[in-house]
PDB file of C-alpha atoms and ligand atoms in Angstrom:
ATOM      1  CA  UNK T  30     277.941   3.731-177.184  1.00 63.00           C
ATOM      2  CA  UNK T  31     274.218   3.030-175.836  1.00 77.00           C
ATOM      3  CA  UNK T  32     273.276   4.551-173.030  1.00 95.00           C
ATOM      4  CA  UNK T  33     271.047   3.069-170.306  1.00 98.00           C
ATOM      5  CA  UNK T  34     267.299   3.382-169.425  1.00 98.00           C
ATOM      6  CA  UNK T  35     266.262   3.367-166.418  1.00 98.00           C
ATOM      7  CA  UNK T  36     262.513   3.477-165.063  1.00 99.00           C
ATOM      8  CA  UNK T  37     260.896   4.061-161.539  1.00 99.00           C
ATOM      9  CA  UNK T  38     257.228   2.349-160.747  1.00 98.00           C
ATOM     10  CA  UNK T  39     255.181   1.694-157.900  1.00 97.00           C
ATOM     11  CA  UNK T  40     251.933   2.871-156.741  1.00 95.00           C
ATOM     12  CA  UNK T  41     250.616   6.542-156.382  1.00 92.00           C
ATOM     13  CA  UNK T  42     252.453   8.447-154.023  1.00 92.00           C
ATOM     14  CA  UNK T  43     255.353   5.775-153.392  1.00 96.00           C
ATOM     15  CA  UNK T  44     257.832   8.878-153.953  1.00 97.00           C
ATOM     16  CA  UNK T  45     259.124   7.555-157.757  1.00 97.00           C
ATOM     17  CA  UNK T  46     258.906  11.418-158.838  1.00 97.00           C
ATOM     18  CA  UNK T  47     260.596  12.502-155.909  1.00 98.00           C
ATOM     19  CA  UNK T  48     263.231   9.790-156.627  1.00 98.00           C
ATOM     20  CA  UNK T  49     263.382   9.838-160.103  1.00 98.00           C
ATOM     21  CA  UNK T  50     264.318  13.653-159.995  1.00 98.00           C
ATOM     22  CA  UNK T  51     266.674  13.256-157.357  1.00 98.00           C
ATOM     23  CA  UNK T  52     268.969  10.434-159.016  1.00 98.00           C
ATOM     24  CA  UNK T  53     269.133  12.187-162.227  1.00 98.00           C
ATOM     25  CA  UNK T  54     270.723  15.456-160.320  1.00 98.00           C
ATOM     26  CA  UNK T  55     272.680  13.057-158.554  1.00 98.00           C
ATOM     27  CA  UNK T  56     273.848  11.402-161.545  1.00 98.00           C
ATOM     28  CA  UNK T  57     274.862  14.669-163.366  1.00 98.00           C
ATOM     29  CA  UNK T  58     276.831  15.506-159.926  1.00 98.00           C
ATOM     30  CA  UNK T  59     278.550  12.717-160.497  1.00 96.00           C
ATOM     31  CA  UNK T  60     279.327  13.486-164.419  1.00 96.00           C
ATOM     32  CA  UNK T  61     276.964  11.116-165.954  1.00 97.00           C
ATOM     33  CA  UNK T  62     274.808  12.771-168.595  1.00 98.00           C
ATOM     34  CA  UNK T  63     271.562  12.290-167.225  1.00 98.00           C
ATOM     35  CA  UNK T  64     268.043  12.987-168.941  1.00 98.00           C
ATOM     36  CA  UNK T  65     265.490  13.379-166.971  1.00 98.00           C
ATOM     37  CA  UNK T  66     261.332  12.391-168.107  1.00 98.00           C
ATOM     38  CA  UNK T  67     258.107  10.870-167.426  1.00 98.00           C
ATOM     39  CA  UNK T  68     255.049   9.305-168.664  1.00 98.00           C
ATOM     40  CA  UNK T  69     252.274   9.975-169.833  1.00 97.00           C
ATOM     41  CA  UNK T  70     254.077  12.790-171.369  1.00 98.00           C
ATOM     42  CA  UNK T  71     258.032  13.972-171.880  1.00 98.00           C
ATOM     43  CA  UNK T  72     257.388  15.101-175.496  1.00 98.00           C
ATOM     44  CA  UNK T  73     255.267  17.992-176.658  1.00 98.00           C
ATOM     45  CA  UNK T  74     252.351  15.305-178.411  1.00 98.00           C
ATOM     46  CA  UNK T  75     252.632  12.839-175.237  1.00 98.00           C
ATOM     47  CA  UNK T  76     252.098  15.902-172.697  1.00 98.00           C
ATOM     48  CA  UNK T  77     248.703  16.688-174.609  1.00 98.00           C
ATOM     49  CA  UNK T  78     247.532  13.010-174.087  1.00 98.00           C
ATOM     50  CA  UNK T  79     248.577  13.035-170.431  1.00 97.00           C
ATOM     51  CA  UNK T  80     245.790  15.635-169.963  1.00 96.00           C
ATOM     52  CA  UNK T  81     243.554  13.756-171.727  1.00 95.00           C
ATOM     53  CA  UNK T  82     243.874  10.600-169.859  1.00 94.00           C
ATOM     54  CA  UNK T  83     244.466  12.210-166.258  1.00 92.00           C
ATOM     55  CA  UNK T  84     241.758  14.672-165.729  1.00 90.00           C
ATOM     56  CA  UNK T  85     238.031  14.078-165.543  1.00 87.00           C
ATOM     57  CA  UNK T  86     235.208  11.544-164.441  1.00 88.00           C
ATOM     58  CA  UNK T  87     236.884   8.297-164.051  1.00 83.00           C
ATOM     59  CA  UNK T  88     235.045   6.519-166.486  1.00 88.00           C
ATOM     60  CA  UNK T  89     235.754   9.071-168.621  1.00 92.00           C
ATOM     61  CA  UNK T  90     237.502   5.963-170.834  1.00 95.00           C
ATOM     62  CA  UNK T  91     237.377   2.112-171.186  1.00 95.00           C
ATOM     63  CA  UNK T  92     240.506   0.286-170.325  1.00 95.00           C
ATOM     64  CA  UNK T  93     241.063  -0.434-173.847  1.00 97.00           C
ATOM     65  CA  UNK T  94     240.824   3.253-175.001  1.00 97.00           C
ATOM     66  CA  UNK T  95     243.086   3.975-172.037  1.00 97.00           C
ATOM     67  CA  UNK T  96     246.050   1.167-173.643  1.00 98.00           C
ATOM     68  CA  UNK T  97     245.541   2.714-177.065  1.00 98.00           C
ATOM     69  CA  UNK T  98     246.233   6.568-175.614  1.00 98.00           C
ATOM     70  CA  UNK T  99     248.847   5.819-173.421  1.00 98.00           C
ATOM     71  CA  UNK T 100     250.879   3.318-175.865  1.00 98.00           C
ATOM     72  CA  UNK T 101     250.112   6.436-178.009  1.00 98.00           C
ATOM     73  CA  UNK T 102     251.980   8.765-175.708  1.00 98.00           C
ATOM     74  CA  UNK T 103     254.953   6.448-175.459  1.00 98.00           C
ATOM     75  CA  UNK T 104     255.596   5.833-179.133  1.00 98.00           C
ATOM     76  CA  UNK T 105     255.575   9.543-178.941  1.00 98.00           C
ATOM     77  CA  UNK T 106     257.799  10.028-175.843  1.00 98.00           C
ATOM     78  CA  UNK T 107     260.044   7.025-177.074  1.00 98.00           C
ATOM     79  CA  UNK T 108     260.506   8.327-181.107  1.00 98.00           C
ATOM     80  CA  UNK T 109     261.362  11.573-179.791  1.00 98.00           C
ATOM     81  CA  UNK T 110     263.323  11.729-176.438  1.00 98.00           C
ATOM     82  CA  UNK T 111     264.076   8.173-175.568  1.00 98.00           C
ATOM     83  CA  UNK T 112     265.655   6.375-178.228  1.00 98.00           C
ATOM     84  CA  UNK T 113     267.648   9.658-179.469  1.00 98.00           C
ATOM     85  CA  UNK T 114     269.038  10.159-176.034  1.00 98.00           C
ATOM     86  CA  UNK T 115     270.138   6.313-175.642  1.00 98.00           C
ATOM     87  CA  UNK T 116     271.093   6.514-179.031  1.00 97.00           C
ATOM     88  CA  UNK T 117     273.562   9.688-177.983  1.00 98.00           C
ATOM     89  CA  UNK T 118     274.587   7.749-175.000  1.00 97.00           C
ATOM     90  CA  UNK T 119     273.252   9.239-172.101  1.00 98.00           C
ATOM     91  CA  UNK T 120     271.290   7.697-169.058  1.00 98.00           C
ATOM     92  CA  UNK T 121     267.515   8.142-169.308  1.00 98.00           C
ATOM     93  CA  UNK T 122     265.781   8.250-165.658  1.00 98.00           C
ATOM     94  CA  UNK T 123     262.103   7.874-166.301  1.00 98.00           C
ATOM     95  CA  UNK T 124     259.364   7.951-163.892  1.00 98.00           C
ATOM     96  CA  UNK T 125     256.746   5.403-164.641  1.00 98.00           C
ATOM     97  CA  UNK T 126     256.938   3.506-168.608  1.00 98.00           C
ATOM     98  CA  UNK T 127     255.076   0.170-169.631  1.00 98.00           C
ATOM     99  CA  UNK T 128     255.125  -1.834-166.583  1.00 98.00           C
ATOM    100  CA  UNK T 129     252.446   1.094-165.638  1.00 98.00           C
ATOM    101  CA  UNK T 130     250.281  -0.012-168.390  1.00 98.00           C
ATOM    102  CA  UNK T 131     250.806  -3.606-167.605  1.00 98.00           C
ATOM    103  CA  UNK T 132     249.459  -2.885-164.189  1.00 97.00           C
ATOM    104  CA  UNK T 133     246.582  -0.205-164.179  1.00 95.00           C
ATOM    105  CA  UNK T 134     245.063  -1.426-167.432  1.00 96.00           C
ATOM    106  CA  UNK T 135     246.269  -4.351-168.403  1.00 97.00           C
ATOM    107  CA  UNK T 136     246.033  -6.054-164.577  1.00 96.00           C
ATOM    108  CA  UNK T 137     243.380  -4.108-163.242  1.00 94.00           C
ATOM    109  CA  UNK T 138     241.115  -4.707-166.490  1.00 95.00           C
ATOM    110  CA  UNK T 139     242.484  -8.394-167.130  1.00 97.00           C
ATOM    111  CA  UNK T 140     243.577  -7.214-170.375  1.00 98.00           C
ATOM    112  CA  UNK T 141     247.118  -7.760-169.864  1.00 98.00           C
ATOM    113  CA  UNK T 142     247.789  -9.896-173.228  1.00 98.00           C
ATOM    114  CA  UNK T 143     246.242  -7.333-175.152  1.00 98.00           C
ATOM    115  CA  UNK T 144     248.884  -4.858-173.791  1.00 98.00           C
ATOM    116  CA  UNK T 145     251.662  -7.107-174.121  1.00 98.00           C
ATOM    117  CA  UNK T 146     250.783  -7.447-177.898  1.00 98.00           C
ATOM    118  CA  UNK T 147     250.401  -4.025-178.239  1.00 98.00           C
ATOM    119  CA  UNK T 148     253.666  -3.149-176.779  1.00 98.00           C
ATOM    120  CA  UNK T 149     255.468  -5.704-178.392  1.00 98.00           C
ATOM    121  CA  UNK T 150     253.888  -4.208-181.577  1.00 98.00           C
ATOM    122  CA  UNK T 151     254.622  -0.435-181.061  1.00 98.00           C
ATOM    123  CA  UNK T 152     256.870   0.150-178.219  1.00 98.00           C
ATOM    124  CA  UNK T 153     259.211  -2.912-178.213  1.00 98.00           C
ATOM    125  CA  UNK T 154     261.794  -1.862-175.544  1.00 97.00           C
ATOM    126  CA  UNK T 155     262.026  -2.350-172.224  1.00 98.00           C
ATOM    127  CA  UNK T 156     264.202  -0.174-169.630  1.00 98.00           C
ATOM    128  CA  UNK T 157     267.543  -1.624-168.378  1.00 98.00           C
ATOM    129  CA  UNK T 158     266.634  -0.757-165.181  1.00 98.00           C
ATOM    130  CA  UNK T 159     263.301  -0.875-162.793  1.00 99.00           C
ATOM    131  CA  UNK T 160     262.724   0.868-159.459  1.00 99.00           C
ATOM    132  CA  UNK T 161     260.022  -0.591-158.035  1.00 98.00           C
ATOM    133  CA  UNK T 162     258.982   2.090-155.037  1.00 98.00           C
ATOM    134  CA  UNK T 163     257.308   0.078-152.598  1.00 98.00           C
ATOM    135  CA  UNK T 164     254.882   1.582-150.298  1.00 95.00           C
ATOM    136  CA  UNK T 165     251.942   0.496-148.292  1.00 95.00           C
ATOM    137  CA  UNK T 166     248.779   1.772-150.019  1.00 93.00           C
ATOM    138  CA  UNK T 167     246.730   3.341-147.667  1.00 91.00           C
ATOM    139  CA  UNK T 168     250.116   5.978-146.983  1.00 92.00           C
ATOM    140  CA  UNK T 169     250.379   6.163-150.350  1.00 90.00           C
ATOM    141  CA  UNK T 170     247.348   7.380-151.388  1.00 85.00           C
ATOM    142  CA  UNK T 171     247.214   9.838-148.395  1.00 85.00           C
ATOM    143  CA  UNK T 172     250.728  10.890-149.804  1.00 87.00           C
ATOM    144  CA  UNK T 173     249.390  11.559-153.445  1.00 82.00           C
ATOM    145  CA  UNK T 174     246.071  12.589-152.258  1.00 78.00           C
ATOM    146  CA  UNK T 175     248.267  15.833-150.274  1.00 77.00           C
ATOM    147  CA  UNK T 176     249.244  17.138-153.727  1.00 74.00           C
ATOM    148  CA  UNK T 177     245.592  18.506-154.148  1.00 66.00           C
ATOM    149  CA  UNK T 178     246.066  18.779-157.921  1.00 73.00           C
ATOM    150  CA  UNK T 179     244.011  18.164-161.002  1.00 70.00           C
ATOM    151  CA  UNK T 180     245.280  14.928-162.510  1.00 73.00           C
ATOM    152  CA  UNK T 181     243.223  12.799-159.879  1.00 69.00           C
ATOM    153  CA  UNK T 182     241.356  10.534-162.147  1.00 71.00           C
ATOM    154  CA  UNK T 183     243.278   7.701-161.439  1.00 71.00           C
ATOM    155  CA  UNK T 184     243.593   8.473-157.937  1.00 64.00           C
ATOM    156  CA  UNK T 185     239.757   8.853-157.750  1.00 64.00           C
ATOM    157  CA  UNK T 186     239.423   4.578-157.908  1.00 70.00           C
ATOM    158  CA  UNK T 187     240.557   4.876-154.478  1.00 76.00           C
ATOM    159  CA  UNK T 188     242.685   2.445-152.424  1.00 81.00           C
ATOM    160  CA  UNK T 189     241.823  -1.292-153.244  1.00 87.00           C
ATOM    161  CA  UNK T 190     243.117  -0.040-156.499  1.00 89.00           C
ATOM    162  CA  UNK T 191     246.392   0.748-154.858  1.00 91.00           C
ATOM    163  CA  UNK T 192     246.470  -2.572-152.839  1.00 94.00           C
ATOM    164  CA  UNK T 193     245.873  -4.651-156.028  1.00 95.00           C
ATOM    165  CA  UNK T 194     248.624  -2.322-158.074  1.00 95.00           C
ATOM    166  CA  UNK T 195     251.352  -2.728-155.554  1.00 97.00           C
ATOM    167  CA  UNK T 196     250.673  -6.941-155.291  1.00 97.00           C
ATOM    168  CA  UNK T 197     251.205  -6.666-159.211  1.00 98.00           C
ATOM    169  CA  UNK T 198     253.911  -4.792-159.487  1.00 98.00           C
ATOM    170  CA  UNK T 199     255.516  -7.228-156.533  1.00 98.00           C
ATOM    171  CA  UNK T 200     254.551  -9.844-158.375  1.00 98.00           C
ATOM    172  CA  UNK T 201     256.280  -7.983-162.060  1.00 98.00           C
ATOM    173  CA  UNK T 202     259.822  -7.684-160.196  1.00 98.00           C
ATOM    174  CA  UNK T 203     260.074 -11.322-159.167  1.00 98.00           C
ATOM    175  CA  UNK T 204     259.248 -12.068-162.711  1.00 98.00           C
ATOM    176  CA  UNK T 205     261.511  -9.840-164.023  1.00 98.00           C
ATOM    177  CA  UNK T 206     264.966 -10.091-161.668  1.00 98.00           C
ATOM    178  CA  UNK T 207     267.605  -8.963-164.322  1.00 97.00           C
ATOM    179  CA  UNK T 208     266.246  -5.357-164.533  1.00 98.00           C
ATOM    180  CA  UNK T 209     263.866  -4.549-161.470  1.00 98.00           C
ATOM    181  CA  UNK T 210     264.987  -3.661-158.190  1.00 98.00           C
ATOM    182  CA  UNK T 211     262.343  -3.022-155.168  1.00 98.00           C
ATOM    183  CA  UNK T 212     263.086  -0.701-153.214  1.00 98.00           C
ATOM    184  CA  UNK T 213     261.240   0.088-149.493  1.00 98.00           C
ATOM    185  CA  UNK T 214     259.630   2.890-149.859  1.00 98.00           C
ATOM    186  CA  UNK T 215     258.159   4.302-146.205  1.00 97.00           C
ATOM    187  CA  UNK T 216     261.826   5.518-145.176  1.00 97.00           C
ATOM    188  CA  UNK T 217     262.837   8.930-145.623  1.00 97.00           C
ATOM    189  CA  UNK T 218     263.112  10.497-148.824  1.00 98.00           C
ATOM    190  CA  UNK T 219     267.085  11.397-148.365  1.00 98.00           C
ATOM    191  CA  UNK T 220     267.450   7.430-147.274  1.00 98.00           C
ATOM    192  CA  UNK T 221     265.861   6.216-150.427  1.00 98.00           C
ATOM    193  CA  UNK T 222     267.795   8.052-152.687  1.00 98.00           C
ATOM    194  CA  UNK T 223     270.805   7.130-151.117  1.00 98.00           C
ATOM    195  CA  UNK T 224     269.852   3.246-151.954  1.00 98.00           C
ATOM    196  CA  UNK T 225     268.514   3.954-155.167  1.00 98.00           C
ATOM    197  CA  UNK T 226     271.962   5.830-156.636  1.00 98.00           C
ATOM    198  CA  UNK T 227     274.226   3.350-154.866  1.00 98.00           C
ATOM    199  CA  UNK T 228     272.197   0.700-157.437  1.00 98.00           C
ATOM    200  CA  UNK T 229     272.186   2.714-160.332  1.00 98.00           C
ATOM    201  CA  UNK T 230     275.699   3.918-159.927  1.00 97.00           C
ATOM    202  CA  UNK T 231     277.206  -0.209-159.720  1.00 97.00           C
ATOM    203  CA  UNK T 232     274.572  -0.189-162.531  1.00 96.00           C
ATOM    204  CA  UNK T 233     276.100   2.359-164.960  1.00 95.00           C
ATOM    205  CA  UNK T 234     279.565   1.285-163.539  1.00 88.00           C
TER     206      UNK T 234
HETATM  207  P1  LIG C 323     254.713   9.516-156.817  1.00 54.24           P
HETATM  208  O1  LIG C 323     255.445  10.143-157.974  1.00 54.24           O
HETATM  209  O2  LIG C 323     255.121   8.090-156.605  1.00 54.24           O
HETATM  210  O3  LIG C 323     253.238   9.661-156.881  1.00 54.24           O
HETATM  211  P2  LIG C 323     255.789  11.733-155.255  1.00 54.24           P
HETATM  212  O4  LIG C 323     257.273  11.703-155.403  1.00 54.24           O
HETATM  213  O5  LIG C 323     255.043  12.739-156.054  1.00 54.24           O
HETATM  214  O6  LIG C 323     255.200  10.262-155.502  1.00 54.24           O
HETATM  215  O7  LIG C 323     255.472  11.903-153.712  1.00 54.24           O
HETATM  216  C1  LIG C 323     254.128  12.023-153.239  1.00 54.24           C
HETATM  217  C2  LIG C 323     254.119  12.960-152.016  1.00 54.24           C
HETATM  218  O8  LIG C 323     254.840  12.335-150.941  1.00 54.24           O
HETATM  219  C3  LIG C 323     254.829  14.283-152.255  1.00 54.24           C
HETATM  220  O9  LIG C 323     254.137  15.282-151.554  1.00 54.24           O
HETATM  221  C4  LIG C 323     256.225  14.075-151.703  1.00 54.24           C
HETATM  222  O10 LIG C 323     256.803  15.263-151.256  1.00 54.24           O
HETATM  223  C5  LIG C 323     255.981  13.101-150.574  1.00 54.24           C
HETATM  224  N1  LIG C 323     257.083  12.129-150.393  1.00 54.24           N
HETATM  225  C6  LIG C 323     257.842  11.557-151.354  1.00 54.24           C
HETATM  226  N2  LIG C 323     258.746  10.712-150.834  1.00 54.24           N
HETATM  227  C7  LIG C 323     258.555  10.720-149.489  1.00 54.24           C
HETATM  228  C8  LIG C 323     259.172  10.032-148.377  1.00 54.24           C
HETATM  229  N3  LIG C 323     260.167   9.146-148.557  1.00 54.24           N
HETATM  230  N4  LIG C 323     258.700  10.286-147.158  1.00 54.24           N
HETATM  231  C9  LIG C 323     257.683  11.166-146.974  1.00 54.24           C
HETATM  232  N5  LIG C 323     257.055  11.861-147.959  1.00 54.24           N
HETATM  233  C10 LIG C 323     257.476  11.639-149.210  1.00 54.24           C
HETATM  234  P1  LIG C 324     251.725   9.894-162.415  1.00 54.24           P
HETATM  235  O1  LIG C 324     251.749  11.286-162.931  1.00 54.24           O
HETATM  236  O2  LIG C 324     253.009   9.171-162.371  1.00 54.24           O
HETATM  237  O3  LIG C 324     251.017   9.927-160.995  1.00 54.24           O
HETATM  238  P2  LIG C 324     251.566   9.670-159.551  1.00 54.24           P
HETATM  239  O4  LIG C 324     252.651  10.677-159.327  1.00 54.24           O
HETATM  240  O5  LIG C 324     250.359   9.908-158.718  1.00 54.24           O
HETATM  241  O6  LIG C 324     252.054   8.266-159.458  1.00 54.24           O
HETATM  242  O7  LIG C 324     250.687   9.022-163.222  1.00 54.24           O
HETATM  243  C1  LIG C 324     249.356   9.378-163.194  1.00 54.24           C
HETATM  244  C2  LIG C 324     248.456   8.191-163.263  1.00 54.24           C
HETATM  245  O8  LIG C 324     248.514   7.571-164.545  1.00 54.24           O
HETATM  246  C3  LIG C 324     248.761   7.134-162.245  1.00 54.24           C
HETATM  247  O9  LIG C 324     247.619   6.959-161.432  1.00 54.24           O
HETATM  248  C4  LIG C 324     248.974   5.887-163.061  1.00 54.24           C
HETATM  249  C5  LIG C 324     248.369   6.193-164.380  1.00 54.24           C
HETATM  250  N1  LIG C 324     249.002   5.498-165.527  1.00 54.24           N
HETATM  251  C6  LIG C 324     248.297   4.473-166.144  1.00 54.24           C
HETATM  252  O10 LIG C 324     247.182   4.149-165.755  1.00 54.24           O
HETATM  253  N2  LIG C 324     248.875   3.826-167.207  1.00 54.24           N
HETATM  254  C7  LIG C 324     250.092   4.159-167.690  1.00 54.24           C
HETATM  255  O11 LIG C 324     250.574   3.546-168.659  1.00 54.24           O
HETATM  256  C8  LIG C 324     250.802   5.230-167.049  1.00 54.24           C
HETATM  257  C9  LIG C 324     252.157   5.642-167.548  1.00 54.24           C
HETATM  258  C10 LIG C 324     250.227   5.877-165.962  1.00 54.24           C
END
């Protein structure tokens, strides 16, 4: 039996960690077997790259170094947590996958055929499933810049960043109906959830 995959996006600070964690204990509450991950990272090799690519000067990389390591980090995560766990069945909740790429390098840089060809070459699989946590930029950046932690080089290119990343991914879930769902999110954190594992449950049926 294949299991389902199902991803949350949206711009910094929309609340997809908080959601993503919160629907996978809610699915294992409810007896689904639920794996939990997120990118960049969820394998050992993957979490090394996340460091690379989140901390330091923000030019730190081009765009197209930045497809190449994170495509990197999903083949990775995907070899060696993903496609097992579908494989065995279970429900894989990940926050952020390729739409991610498709927005902060491939729209932001206009180099989105190059990671569309790249995906299609390496990665190949898309979820069954898309959150897309919708949030007014300027909150969300106040949100994410709250966390005070290190892995601010993305948050570092500052808000018109988020306003152009949040038209794009509105734009990606019109153009994608079968698997993405947006979701509103400047409600409270206990009223999202209850949305988002109301979908997923009809979802996994
Ligand atoms: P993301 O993963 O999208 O960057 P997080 O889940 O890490 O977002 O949330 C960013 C910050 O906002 C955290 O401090 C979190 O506690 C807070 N937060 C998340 N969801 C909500 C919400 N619905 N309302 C208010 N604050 C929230
Ligand atoms: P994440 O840890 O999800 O940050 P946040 O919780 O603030 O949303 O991701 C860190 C940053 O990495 C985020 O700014 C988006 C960026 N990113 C890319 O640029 N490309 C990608 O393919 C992925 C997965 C993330």
């Amino acid at each position: 039996m294949a299991g389902l995959f199902i991803t949350f996006e949206g711009i910094d600070g929309s609340g997809k960690s908080t959601q993503a964690r919160l629907l996978a204990d809610r699915l294992r509450a409810e007896g689904v077997d639920a794996l939990h991950t997120r990118e960049p990272g969820g394998s050992a090799g993957a979490e090394e790259i996340r460091r690379l690519v989140l901390e330091g000067d923000p030019a730190r990389w081009s765009a197209e170094t930045e497809i190449l390591l994170f495509t990197a980090a999903r083949r990775d995560h995907l070899e060696r947590v993903i496609d097992p766990a579908l494989a065995a069945g279970r429900v894989v909740v990940c926050d952020r996958f390729a739409d991610s790429t498709r927005m902060y390098q491939g729209l932001r840089a206009g180099l989105r055929d190059v990671v569309d060809k790249l995906h299609a070459l390496m990665i190949g699989r898309e979820p069954d499933l898309t959150f897309i946590i919708d949030m007014d930029p300027v909150k969300g950046h106040a949100r994410a810049k709250g966390r005070n932690g290190s892995e601010e080089r993305f948050e570092d290119f500052g808000t018109d960043l988020q306003v152009r990343m949040r038209a794009g991914f509105l734009e990606l879930a019109a153009a994608h109906p079968e698997r993405c769902v947006v979701i509103d999110g400047d409600r409270p954190v206990e009223t999202v959830a209850h949305d988002v594992t109301r979908i997923a449950l009809e979802r996994i049926g």
